[in-house]
mmCIF file of C-alpha atoms and ligand atoms in Angstrom:
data_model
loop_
_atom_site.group_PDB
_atom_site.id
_atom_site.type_symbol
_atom_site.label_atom_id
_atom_site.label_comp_id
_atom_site.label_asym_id
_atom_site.label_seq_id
_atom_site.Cartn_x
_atom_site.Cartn_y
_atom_site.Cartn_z
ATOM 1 C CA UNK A 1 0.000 0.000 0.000
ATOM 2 C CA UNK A 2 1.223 3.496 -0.947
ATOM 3 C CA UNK A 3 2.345 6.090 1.628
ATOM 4 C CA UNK A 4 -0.284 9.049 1.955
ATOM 5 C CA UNK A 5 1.775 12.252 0.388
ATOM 6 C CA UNK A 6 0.933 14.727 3.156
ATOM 7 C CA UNK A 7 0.773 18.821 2.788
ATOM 8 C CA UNK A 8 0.597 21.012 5.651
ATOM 9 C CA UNK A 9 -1.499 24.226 5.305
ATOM 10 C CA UNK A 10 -0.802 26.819 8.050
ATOM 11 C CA UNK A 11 -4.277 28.963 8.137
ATOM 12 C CA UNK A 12 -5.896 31.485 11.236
ATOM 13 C CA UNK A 13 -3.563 32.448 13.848
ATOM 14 C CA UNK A 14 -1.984 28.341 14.880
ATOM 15 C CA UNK A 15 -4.229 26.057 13.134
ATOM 16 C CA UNK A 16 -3.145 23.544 10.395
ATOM 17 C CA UNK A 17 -5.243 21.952 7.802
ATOM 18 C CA UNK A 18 -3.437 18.793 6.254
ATOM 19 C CA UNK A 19 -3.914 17.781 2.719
ATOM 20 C CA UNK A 20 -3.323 13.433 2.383
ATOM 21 C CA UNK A 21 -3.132 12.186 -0.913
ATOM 22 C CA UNK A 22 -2.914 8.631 -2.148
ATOM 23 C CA UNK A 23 -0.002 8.507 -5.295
ATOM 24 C CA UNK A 24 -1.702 6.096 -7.022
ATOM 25 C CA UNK A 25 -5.065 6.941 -7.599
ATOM 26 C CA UNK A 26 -4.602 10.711 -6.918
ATOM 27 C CA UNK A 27 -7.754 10.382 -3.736
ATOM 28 C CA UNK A 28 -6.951 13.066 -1.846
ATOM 29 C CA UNK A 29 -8.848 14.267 1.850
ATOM 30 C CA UNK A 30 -8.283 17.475 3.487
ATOM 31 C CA UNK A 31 -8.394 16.767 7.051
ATOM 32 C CA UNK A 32 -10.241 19.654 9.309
ATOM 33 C CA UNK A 33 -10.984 22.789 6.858
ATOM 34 C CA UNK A 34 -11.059 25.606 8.955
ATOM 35 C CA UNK A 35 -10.952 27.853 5.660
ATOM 36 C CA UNK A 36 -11.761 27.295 2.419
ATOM 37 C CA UNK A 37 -10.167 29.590 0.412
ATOM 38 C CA UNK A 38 -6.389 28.398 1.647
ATOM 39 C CA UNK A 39 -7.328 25.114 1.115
ATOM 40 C CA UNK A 40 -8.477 25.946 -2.317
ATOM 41 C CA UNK A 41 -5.847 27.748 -3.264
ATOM 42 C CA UNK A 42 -3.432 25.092 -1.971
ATOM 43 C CA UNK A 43 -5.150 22.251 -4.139
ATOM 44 C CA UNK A 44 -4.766 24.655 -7.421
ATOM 45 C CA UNK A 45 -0.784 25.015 -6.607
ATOM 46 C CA UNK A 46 -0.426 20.842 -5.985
ATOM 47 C CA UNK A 47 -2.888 20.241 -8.797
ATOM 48 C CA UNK A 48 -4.263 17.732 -6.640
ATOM 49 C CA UNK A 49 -8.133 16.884 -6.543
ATOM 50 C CA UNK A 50 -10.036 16.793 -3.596
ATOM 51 C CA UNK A 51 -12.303 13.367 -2.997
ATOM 52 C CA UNK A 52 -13.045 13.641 0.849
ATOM 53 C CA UNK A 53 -12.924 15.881 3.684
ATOM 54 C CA UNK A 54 -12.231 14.541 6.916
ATOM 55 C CA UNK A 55 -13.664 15.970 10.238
ATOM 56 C CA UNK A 56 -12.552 15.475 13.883
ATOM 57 C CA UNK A 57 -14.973 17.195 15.508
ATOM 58 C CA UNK A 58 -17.533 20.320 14.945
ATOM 59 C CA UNK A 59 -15.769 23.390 16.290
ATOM 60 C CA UNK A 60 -15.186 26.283 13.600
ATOM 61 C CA UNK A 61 -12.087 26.220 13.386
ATOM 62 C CA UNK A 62 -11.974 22.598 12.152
ATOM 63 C CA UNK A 63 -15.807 22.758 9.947
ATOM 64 C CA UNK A 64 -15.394 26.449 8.514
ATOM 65 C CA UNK A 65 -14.580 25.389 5.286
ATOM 66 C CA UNK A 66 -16.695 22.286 4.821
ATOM 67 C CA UNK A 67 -19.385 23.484 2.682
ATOM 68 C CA UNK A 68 -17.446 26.256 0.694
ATOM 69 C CA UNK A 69 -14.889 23.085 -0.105
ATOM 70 C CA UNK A 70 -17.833 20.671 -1.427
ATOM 71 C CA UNK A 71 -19.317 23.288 -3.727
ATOM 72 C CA UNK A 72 -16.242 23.710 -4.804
ATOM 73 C CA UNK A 73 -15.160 19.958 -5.548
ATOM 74 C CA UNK A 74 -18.037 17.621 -4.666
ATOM 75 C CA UNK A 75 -16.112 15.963 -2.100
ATOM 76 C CA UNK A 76 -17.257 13.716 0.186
ATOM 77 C CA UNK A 77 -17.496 14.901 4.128
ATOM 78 C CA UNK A 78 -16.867 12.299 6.351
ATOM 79 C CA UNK A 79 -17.215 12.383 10.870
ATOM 80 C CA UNK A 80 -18.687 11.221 13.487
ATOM 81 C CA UNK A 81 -21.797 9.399 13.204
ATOM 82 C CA UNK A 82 -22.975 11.035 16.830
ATOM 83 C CA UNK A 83 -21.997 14.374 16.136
ATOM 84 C CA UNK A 84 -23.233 14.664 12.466
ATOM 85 C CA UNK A 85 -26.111 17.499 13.596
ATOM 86 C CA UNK A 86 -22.871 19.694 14.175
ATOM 87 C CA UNK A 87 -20.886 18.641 10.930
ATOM 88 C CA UNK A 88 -21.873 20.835 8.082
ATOM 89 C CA UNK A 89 -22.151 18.725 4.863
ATOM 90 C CA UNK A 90 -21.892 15.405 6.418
ATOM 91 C CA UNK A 91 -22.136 12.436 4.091
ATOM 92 C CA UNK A 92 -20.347 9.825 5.739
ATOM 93 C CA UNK A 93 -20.628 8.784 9.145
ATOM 94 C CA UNK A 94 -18.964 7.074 11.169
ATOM 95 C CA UNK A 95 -17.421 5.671 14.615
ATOM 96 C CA UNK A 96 -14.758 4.089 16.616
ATOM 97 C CA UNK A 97 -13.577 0.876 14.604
ATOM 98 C CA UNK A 98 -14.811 1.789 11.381
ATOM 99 C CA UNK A 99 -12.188 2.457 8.209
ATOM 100 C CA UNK A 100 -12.228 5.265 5.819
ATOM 101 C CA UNK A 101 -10.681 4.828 2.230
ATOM 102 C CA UNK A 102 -8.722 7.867 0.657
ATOM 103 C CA UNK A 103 -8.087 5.671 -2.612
ATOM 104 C CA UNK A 104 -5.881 2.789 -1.760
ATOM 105 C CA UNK A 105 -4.965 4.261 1.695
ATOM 106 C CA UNK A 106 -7.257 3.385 4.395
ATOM 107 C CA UNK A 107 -7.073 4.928 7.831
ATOM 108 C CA UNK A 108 -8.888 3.224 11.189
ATOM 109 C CA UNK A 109 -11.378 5.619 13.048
ATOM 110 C CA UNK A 110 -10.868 6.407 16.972
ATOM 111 C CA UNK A 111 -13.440 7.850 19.317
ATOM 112 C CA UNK A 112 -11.649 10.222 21.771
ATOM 113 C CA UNK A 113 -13.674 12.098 23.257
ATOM 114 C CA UNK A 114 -12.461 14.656 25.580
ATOM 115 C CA UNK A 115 -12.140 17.883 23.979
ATOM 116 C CA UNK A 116 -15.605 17.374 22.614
ATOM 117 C CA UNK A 117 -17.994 14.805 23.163
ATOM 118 C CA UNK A 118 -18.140 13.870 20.070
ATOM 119 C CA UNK A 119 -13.940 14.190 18.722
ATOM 120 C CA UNK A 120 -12.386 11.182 16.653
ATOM 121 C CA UNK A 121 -8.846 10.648 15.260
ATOM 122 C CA UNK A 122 -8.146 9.249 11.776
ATOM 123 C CA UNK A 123 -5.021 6.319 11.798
ATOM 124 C CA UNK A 124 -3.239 5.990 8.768
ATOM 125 C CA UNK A 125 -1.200 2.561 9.931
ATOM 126 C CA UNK A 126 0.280 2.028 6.140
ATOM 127 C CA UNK A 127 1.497 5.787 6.171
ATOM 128 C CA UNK A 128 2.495 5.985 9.977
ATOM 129 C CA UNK A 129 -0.009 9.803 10.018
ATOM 130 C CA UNK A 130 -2.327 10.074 12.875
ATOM 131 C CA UNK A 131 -4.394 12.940 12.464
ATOM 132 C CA UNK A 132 -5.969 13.978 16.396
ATOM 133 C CA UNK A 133 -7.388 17.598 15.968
ATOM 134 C CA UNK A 134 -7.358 18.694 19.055
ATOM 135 C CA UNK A 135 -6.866 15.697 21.051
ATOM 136 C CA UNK A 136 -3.479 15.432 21.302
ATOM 137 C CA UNK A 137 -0.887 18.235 20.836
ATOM 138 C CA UNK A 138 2.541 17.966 20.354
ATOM 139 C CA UNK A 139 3.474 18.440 24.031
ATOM 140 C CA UNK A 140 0.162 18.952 24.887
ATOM 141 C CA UNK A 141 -3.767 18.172 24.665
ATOM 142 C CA UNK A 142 -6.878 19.657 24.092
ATOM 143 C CA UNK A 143 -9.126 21.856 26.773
ATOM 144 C CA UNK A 144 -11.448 19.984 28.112
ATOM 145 C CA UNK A 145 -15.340 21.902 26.802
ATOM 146 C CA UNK A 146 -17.483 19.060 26.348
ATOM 147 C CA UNK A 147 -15.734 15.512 28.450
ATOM 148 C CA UNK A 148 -14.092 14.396 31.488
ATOM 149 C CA UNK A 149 -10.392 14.517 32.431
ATOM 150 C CA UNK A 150 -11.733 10.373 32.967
ATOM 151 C CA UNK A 151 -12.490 10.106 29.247
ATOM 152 C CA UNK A 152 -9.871 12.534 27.752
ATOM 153 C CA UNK A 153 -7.435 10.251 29.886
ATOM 154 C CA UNK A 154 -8.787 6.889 27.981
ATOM 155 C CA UNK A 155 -8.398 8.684 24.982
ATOM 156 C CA UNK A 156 -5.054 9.690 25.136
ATOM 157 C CA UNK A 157 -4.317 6.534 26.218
ATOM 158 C CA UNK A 158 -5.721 4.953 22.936
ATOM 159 C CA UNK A 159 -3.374 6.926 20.644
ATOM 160 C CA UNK A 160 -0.442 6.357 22.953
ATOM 161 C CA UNK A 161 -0.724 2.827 21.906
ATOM 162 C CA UNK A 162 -0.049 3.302 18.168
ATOM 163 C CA UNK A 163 3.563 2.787 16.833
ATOM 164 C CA UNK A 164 6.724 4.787 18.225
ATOM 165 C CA UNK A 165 7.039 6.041 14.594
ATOM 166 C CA UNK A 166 3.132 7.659 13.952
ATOM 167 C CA UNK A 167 3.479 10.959 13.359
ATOM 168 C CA UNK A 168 1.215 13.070 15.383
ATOM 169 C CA UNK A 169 -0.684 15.543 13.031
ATOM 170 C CA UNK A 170 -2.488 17.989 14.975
ATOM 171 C CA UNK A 171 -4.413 21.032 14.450
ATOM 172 C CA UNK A 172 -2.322 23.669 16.307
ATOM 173 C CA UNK A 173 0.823 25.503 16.363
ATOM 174 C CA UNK A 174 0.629 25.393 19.966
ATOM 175 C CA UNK A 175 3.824 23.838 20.973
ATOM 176 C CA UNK A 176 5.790 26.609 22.312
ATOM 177 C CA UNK A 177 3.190 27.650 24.715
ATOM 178 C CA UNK A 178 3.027 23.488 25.758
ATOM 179 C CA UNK A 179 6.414 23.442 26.190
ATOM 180 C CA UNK A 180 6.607 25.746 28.452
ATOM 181 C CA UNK A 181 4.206 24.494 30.445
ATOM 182 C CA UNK A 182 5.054 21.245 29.994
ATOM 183 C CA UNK A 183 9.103 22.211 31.177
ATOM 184 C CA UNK A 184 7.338 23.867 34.537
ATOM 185 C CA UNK A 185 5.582 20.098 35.366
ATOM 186 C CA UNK A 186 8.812 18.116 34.967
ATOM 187 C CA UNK A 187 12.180 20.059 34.609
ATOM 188 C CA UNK A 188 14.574 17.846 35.081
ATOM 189 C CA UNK A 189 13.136 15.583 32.245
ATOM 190 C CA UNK A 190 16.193 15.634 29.581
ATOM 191 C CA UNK A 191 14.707 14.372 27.125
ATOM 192 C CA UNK A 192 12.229 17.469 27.143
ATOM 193 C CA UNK A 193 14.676 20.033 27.819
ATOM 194 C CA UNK A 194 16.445 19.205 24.826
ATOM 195 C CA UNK A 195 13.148 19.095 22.746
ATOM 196 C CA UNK A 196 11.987 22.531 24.470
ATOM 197 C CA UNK A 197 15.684 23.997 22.799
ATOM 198 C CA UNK A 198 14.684 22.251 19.334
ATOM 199 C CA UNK A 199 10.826 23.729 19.670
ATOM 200 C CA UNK A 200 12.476 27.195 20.415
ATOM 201 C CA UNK A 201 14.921 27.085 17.420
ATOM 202 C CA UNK A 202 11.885 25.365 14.746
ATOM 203 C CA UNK A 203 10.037 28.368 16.039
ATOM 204 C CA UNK A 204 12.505 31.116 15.568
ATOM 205 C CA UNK A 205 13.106 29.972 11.826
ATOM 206 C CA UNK A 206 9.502 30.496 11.518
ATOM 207 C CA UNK A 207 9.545 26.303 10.820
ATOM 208 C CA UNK A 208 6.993 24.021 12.095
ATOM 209 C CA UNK A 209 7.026 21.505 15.139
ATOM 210 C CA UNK A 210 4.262 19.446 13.646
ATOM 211 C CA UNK A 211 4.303 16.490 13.137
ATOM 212 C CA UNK A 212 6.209 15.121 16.013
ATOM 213 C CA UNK A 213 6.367 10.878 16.566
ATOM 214 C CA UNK A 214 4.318 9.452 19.157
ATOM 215 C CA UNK A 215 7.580 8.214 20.224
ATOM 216 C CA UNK A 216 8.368 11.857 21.346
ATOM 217 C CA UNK A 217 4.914 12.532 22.845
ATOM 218 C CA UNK A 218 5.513 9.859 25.076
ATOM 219 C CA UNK A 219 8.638 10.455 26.706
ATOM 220 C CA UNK A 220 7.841 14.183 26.763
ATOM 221 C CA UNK A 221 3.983 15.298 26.704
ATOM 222 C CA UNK A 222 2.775 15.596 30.333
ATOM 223 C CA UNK A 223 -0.705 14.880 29.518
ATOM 224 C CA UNK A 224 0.356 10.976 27.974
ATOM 225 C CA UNK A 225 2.755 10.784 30.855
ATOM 226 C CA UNK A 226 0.196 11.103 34.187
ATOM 227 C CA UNK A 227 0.968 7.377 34.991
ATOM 228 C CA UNK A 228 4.648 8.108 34.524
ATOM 229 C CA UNK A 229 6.471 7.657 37.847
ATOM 230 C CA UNK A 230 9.133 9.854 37.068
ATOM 231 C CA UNK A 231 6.370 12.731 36.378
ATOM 232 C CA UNK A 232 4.305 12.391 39.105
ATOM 233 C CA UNK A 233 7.229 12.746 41.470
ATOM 234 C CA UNK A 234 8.078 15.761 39.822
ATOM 235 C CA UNK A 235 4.444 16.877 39.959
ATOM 236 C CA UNK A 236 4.049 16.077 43.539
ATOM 237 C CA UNK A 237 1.720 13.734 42.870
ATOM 238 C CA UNK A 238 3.239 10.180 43.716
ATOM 239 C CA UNK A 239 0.495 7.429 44.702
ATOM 240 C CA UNK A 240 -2.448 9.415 42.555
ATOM 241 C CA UNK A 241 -4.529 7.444 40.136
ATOM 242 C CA UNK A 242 -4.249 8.656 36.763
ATOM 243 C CA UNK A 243 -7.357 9.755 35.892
ATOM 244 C CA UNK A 244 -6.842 12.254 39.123
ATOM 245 C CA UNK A 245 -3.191 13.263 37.877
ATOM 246 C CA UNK A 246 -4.209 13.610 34.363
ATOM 247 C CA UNK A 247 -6.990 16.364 35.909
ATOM 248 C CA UNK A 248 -4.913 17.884 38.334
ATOM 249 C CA UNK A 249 -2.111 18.416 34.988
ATOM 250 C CA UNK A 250 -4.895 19.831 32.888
ATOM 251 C CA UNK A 251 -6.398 21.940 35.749
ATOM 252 C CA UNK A 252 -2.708 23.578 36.143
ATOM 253 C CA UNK A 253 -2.501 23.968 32.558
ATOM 254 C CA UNK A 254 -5.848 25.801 32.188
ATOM 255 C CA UNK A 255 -4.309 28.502 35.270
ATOM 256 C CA UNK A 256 -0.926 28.650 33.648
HETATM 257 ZN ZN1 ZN B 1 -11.456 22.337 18.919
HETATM 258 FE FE1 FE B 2 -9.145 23.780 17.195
#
């Protein structure tokens, strides 16, 4: 099976809209639209033809461009089954288990809810892309609106079971910002002191730090690390349950 060709499309202030394209049979989905006109614009450059969009979940920043994009192309909008009163243009829906084909590249559907009730999370295994809106962050996760630190917890604990090698493509430039935050939970964690530096220089050449690997996530994102012994010494929170230190780390992060 081919390897998704991937474009990132910075749009808004942070977000980033991903174009995934199948080589062979030139399918191509643009995964959480916030715009259209970027997204068009970017499709014209690539010559590349849009077949699907792909949703996460129903804020605007994710949905603005849905229905602008199908006029436009006569794509097909795919999300969750649940949620489809809040997905403009839905046509496919679906849930935790199912698989979604971009041409020959098929990608596995995750429920995480958390962020929203009603978020999923698009696996590519073939192409090692995860796509997690706002989910997960590199170095950090999504507010909690519409779930409980309980399920956000089980949900980040889904996608920290993929491969050491998926590449975590999320929906914000918000890595900086989690960083710091992240350096203030556990700074004497090398391994994210010398990723802090990297996110610091990425930044300054006006570069992107997405996608990072899962691999990275877990040996530096506080929010996949809140069963972590190492952590929750450094949080002052030896003996919690994770559910509780997961909260108490997004609670800080929400003050910070
Ligand atoms: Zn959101
Ligand atoms: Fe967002």
């Amino acid at each position: 099976m081919p390897a998704l060709q991937i474009h990132q499309i910075p749009v808004l202030n942070d977000n980033y809209v991903y174009l995934a394209r199948d080589p062979d049979t030139g399918a191509c989905a643009c995964v959480d639209p916030a715009v259209s006109d970027a997204v068009l614009a970017a499709l014209k450059d690539l010559g590349w033809t849009l077949t699907h969009i792909l949703n996460t979940h129903h804020h605007g920043d994710h949905v603005g461009g849905n229905l602008a994009i199908k006029a436009a192309t006569g794509c097909t909008i795919v999300g969750f089954a649940d949620d489809a009163a809040r997905i403009p243009g839905i046509d496919e829906k679906v849930r935790e288990g199912d698989t979604v084909a971009i041409g020959a590249c098929t990608a596995r559907v995750f429920e995480v809810p958390g962020h929203t009730s009603g978020h999923i999370a698009y696996w590519f295994e073939d192409s090692d892309a995860l796509f997690c809106g706002d989910t997960l962050f590199a170095l950090g996760c999504g507010r909690l609106f519409e779930g409980t630190a309980g399920q956000m917890w089980a949900s980040l604990s889904k996608l920290r079971a993929l491969p050491d090698a998926t590449r975590v493509y999320c929906a914000h430039e918000y890595t900086n910002a989690n960083a710091d935050f992240a350096l203030s939970v556990e700074p004497d964690n090398a391994t994210l002191v010398a990723r802090a530096d990297q996110v610091t220089a990425l930044r300054q050449a006006g570069r992107p730090t997405v996608p990072s690997t899962l691999a990275e996530e877990r040996a530096t994102n506080p929010f996949l690390r809140a069963d972590v012994p190492a952590l929750l010494a450094a949080a002052g929170l030896r003996g919690q349950d994770p559910v509780a230190a997961f909260a108490e780390i997004r609670r800080r992060k929400d003050v910070f």
